Short mmCIF file of C-alpha atoms and ligand atoms in Angstrom, two decimals:
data_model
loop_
_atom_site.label_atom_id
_atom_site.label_comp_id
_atom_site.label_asym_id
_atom_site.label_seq_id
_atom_site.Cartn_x
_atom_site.Cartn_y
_atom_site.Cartn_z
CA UNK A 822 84.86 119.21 113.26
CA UNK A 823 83.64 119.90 109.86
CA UNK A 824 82.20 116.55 108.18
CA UNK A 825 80.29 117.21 104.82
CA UNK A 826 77.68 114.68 103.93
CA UNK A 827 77.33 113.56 100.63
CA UNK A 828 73.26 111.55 100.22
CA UNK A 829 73.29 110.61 96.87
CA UNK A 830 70.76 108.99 95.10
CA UNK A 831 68.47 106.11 95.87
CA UNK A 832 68.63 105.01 99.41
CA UNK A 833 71.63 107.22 99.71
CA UNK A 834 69.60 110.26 101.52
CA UNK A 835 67.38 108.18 103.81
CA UNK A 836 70.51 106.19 105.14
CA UNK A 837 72.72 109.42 105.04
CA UNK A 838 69.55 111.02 107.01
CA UNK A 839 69.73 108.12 109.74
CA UNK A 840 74.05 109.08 110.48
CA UNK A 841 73.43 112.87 110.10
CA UNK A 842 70.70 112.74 113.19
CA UNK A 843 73.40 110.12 115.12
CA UNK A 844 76.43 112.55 114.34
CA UNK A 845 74.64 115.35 115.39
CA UNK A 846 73.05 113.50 118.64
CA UNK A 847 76.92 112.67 119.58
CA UNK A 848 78.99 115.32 118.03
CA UNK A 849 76.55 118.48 118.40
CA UNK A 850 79.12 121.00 117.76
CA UNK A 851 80.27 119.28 114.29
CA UNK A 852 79.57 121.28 111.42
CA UNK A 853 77.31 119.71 109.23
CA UNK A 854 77.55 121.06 104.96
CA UNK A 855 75.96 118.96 102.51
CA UNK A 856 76.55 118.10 99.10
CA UNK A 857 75.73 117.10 96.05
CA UNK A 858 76.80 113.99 93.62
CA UNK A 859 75.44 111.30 91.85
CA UNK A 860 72.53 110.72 89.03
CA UNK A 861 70.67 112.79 90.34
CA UNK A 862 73.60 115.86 90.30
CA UNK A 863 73.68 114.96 86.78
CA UNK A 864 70.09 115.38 85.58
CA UNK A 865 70.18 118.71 87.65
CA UNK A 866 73.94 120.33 86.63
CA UNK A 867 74.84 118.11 84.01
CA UNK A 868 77.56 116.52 86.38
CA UNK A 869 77.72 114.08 88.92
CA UNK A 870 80.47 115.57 90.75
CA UNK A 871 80.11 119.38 90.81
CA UNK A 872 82.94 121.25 91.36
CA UNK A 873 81.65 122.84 94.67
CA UNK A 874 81.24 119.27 96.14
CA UNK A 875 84.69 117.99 95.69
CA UNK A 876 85.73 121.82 97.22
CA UNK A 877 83.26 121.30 100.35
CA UNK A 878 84.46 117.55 100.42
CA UNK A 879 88.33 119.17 100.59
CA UNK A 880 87.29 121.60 103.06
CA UNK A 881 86.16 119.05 105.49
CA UNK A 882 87.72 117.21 107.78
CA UNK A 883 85.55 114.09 107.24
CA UNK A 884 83.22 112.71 104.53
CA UNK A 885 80.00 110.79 104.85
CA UNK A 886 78.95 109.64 101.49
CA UNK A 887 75.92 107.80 100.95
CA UNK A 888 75.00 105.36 97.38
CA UNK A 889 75.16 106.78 94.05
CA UNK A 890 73.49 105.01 91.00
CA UNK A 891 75.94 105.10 88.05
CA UNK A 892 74.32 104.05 84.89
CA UNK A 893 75.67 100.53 83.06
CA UNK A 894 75.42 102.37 79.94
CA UNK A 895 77.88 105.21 78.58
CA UNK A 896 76.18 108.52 78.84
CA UNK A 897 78.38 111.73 77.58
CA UNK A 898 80.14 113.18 80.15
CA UNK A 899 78.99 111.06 83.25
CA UNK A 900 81.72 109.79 85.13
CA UNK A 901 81.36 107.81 88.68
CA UNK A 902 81.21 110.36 91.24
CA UNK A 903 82.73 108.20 93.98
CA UNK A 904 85.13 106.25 91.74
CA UNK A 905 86.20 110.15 91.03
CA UNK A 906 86.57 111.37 94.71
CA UNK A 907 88.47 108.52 95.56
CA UNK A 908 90.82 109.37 93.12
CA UNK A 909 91.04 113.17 93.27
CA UNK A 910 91.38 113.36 97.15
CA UNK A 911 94.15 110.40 97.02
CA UNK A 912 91.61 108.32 99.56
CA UNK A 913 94.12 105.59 98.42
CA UNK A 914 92.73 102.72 101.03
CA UNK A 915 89.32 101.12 101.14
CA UNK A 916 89.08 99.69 104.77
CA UNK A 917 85.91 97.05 104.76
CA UNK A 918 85.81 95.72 107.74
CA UNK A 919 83.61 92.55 108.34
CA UNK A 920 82.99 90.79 111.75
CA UNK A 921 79.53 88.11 112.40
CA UNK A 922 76.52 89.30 113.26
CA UNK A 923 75.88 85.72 114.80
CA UNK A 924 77.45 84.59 117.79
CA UNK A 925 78.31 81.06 116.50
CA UNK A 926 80.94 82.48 114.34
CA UNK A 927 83.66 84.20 114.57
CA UNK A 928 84.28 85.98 112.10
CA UNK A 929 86.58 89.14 111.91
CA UNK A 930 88.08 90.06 108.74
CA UNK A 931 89.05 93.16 106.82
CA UNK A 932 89.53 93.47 103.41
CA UNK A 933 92.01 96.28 102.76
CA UNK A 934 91.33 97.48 98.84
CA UNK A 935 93.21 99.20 96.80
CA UNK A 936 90.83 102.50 95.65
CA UNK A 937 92.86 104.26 92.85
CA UNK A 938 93.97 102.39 90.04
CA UNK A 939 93.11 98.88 88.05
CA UNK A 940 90.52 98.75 85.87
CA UNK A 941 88.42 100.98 87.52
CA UNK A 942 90.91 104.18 85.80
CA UNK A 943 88.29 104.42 83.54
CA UNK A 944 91.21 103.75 80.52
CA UNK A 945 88.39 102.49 78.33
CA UNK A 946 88.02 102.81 74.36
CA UNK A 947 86.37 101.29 71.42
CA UNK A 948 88.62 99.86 68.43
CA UNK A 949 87.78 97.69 65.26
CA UNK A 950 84.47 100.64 64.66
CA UNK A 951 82.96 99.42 67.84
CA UNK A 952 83.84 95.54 67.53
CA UNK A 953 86.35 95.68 70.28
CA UNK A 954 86.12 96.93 73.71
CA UNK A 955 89.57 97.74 75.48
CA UNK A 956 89.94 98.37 79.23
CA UNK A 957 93.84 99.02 80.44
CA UNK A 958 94.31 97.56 83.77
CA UNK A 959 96.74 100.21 85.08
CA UNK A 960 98.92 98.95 88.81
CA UNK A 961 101.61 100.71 89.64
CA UNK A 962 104.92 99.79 92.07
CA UNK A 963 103.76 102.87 94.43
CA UNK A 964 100.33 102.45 94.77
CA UNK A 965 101.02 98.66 95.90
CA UNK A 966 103.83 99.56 97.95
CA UNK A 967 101.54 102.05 100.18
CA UNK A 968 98.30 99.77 100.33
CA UNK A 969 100.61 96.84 101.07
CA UNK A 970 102.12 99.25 104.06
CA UNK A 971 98.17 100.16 105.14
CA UNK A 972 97.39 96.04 105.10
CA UNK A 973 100.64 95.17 107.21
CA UNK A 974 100.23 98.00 109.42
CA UNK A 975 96.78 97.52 110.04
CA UNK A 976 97.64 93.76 110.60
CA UNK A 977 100.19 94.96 113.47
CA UNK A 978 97.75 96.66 115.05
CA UNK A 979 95.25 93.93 115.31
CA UNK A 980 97.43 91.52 116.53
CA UNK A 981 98.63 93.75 119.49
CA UNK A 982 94.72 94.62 120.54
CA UNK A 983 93.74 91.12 120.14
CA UNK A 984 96.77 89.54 121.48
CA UNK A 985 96.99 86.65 118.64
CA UNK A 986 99.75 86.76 116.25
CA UNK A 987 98.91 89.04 112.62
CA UNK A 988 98.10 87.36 109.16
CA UNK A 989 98.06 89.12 106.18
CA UNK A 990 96.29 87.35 102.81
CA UNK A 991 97.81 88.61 99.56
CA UNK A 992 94.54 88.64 97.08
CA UNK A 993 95.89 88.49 93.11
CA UNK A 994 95.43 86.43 89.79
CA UNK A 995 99.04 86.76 89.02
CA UNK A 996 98.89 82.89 87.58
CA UNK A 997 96.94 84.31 84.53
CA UNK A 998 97.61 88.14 85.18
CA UNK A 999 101.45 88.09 85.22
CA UNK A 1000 102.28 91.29 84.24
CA UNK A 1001 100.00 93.57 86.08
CA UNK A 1002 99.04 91.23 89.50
CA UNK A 1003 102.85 90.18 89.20
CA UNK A 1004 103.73 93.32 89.82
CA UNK A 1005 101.01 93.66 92.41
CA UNK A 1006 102.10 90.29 94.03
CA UNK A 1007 106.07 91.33 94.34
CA UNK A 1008 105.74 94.26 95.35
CA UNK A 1009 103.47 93.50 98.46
CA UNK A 1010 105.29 90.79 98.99
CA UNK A 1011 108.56 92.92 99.03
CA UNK A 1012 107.03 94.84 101.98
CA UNK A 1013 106.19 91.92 103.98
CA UNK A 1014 109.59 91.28 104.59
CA UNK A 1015 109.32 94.99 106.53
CA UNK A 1016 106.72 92.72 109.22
CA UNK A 1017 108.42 89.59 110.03
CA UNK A 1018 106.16 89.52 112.91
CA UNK A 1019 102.86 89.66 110.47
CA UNK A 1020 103.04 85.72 108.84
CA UNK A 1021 101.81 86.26 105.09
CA UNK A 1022 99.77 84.16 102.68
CA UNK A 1023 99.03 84.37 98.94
CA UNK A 1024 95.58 83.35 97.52
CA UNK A 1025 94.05 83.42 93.83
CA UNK A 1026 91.04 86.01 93.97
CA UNK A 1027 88.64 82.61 92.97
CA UNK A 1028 89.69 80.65 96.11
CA UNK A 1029 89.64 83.79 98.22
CA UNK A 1030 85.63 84.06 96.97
CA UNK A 1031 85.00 80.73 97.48
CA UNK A 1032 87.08 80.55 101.23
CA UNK A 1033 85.29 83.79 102.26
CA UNK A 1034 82.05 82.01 101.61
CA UNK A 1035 83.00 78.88 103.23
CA UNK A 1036 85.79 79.14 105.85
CA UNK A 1037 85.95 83.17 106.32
CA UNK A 1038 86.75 82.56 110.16
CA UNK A 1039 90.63 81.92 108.73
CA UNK A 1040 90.91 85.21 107.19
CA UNK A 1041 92.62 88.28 109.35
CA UNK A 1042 93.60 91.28 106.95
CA UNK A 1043 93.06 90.66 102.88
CA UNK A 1044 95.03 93.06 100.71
CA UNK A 1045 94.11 92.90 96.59
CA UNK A 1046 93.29 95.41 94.10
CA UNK A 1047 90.87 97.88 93.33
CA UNK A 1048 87.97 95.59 91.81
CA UNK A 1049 88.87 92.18 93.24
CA UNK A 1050 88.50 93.98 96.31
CA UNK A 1051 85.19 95.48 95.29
CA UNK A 1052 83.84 92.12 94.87
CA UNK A 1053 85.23 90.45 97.02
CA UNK A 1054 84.02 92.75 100.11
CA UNK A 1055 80.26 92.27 98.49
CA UNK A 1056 80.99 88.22 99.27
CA UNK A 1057 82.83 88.46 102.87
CA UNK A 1058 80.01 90.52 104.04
CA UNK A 1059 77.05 87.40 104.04
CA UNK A 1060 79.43 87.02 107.50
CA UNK A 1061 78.42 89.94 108.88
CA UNK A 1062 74.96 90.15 108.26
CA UNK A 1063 74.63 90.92 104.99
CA UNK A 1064 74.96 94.58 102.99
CA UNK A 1065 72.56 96.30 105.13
CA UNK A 1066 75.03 96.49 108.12
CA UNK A 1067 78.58 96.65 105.97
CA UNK A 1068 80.19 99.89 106.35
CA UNK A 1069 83.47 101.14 105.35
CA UNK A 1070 86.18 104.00 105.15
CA UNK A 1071 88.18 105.30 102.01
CA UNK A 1072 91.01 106.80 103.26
CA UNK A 1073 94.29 108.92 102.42
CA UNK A 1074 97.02 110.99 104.22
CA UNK A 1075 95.31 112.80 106.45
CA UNK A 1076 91.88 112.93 104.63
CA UNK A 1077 88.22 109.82 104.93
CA UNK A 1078 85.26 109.23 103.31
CA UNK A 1079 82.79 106.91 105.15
CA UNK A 1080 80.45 105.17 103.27
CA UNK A 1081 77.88 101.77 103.80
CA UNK A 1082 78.96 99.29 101.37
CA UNK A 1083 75.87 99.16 99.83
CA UNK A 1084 74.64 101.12 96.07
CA UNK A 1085 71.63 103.05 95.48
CA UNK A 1086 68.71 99.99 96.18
CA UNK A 1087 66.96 101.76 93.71
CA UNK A 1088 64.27 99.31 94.08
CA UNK A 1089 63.49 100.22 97.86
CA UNK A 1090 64.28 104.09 97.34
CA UNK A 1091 61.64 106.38 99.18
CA UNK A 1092 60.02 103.68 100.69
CA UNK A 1093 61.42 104.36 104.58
CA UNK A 1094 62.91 100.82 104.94
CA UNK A 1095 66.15 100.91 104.21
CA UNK A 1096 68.31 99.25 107.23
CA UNK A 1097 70.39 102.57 108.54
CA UNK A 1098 73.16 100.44 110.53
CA UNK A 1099 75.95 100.64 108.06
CA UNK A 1100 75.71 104.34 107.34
CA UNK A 1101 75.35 104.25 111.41
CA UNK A 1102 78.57 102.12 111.64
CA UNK A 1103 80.03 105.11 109.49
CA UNK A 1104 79.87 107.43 111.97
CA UNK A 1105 81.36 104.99 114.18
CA UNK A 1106 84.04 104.41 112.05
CA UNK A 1107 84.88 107.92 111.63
CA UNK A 1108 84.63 108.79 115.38
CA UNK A 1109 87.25 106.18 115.65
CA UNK A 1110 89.48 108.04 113.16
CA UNK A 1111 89.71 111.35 114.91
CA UNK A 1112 90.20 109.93 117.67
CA UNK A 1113 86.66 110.34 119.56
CA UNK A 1114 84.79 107.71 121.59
CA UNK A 1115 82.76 105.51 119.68
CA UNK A 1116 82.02 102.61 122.30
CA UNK A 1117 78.71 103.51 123.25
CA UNK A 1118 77.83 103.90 119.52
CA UNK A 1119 78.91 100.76 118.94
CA UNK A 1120 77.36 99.10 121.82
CA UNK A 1121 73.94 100.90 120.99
CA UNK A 1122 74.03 99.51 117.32
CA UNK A 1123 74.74 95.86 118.57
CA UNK A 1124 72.02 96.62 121.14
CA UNK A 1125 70.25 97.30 117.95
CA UNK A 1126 70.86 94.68 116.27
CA UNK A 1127 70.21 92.16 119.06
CA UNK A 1128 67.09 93.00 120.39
CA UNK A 1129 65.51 94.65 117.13
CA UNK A 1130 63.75 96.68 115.68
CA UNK A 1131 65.02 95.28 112.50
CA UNK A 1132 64.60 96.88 108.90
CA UNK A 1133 63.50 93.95 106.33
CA UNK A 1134 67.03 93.04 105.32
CA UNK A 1135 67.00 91.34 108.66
CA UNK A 1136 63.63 89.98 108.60
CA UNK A 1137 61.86 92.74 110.29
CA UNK A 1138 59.03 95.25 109.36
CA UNK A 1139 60.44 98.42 110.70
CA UNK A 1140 61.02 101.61 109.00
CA UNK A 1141 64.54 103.73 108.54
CA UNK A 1142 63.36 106.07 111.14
CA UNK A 1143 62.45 103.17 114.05
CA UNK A 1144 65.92 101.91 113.86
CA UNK A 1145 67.40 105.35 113.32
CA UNK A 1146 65.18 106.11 116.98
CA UNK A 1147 65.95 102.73 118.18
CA UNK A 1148 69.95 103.39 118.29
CA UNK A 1149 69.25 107.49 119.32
CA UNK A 1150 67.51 106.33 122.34
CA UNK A 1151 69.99 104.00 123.33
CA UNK A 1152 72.40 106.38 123.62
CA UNK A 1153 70.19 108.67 125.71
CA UNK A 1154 70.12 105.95 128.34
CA UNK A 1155 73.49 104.64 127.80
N1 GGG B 1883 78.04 103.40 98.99
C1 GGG B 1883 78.67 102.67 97.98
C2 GGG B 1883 78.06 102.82 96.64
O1 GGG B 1883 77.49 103.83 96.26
N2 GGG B 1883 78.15 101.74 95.92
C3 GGG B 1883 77.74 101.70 94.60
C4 GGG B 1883 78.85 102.15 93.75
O2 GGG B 1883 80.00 102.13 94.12
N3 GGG B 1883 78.51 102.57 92.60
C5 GGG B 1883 79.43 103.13 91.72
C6 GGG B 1883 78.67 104.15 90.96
O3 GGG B 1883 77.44 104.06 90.92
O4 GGG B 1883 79.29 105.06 90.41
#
């Protein structure tokens, strides 16, 4: 298995670090390549996505990417390096998948994103000499259709491994945005009637934040667009122990990128305490998708996350490296 492994900036290396030594303690054939994107890319080449990452990132049969730290400001010729790879390898479906960390809940939820399109197509300009901003909010019949097909499959799946009937929540704002969520809306709902097993629900994006926050133990499989999605995923992970332990998968035909949900923490970079566990659960996750045992992984990270140590995210005072040891040792006993 080739995987290349993408650190980025900020925390991104010290997390990336953490799943490298796990991949290679499980997997110690896989071929390891890394890469380069991000800021820091940019200072160095000018770009934040050379050219020989997205060929390495083609070449491989996995991808574990780490944070990148995209400026808020327009700088010539920067473009988001993940926001690109998303789009250029067709990784068409975010997968963010969120179950409690606390046993008084229960909790388990994914929020299936869309990853290509909406506002996040970069279709910006300036009009009116600089007095009007314009963002086009681009959703097209196809790109619905398919992440519609990923939600409803996914929620077929689920039902038969947990032996409870299949929900899907349809995620939109097509009471304000007719034209573009409309189309969103119709068109998933179109391909619901391909699941009549799978019961279906719609939900404006505001009372989806506000039910994640307050009842997310009602929510099976979310589907909504690129940056409702983004946001929302941000929210339904308080549930599951906050961003430190959120992981999640991009993928397309045939192609995955892993990544933690979490950015850059640019204020706790090179400091050793970042909390490793979702760039962990990325390996996990990507086991899963070719097909290789993850259990005892898994069962080492909740072993982890039970008995400690814990990175300050969770309360604790231990460094990257003792949880990174903690979970590695596990597994040699396990
Ligand atoms: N690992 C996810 C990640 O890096 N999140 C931050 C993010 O998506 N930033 C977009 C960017 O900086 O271009």
């Amino acid at each position: 298995m080739r995987v290349c492994i993408i650190p980025g900036d900020g925390i991104g290396p010290e997390v990336i670090g953490a799943a490298a030594q796990v991949l290679r303690a499980l997997v110690p054939e896989a071929a390891i390549e890394e890469a380069e994107a991000g800021w820091g890319a940019f200072e160095r080449h000018g770009v934040a996505l050379p050219a020989a990452t997205l060929a390495a990132a083609r070449a491989a049969d996995a991808i574990l990417f780490g944070a990148v730290a995209s400026p808020s400001h327009a700088v010539p010729g920067y473009r988001s390096p993940i926001v690109q790879l998303r789009r250029d390898l067709d990784l068409y479906a975010n997968i963010r998948p969120v179950s409690s960390a606390d046993a008084q809940r229960s909790v388990d939820l994914v929020i299936v994103r869309e990853n290509t399109e909406d506002l996040y197509t970069g279709r910006e300009r300036l009009e009116d000499d600089g007095a009007m901003a314009i963002a086009e909010r681009v959703i097209t019949r196809r790109a619905s259709a398919r992440i519609a097909h990923t939600a409803f499959d996914l929620a077929r799946r689920r039902a038969a491994a947990l032996g409870r009937p299949g929900r899907v929540t349809v995620v939109h704002k097509a009471n304000v945005l007719r034209v573009s969520d409309g189309l969103f809306r119709e068109t998933v709902l179109a391909v619901a009637r391909d699941y009549p097993e799978v019961a279906v629900e719609e939900m404006l994006v505001d009372v989806a934040a506000m039910r994640l926050a307050q009842t997310p133990e009602r929510f099976d499989v979310l589907v909504t667009t690129n940056m409702f999605g983004d946001i929302l995923s941000d929210v339904a992970c308080i549930n599951g122990g906050g961003l430190g332990l959120a992981a999640s998968a991009n993928l397309g035909d045939g192609r995955a990128l892993f990544e933690p949900v979490h950015g850059a923490a640019p204020d706790i970079a090179g400091q050793g305490t970042a909390n490793p566990l979702a760039a962990i659960t990325c390996v996990a996750m990507l086991l899963e998708w070719r097909g290789l045992p993850a259990a005892r992984l898994r069962a080492a990270i909740a072993d982890v996350l039970r008995d400690g140590p814990h990175t300050p995210d969770l309360g604790g005072a231990a460094r990257t490296t003792d949880v990174t040891e903690a979970v590695l040792a596990r597994l040699r006993y396990r």
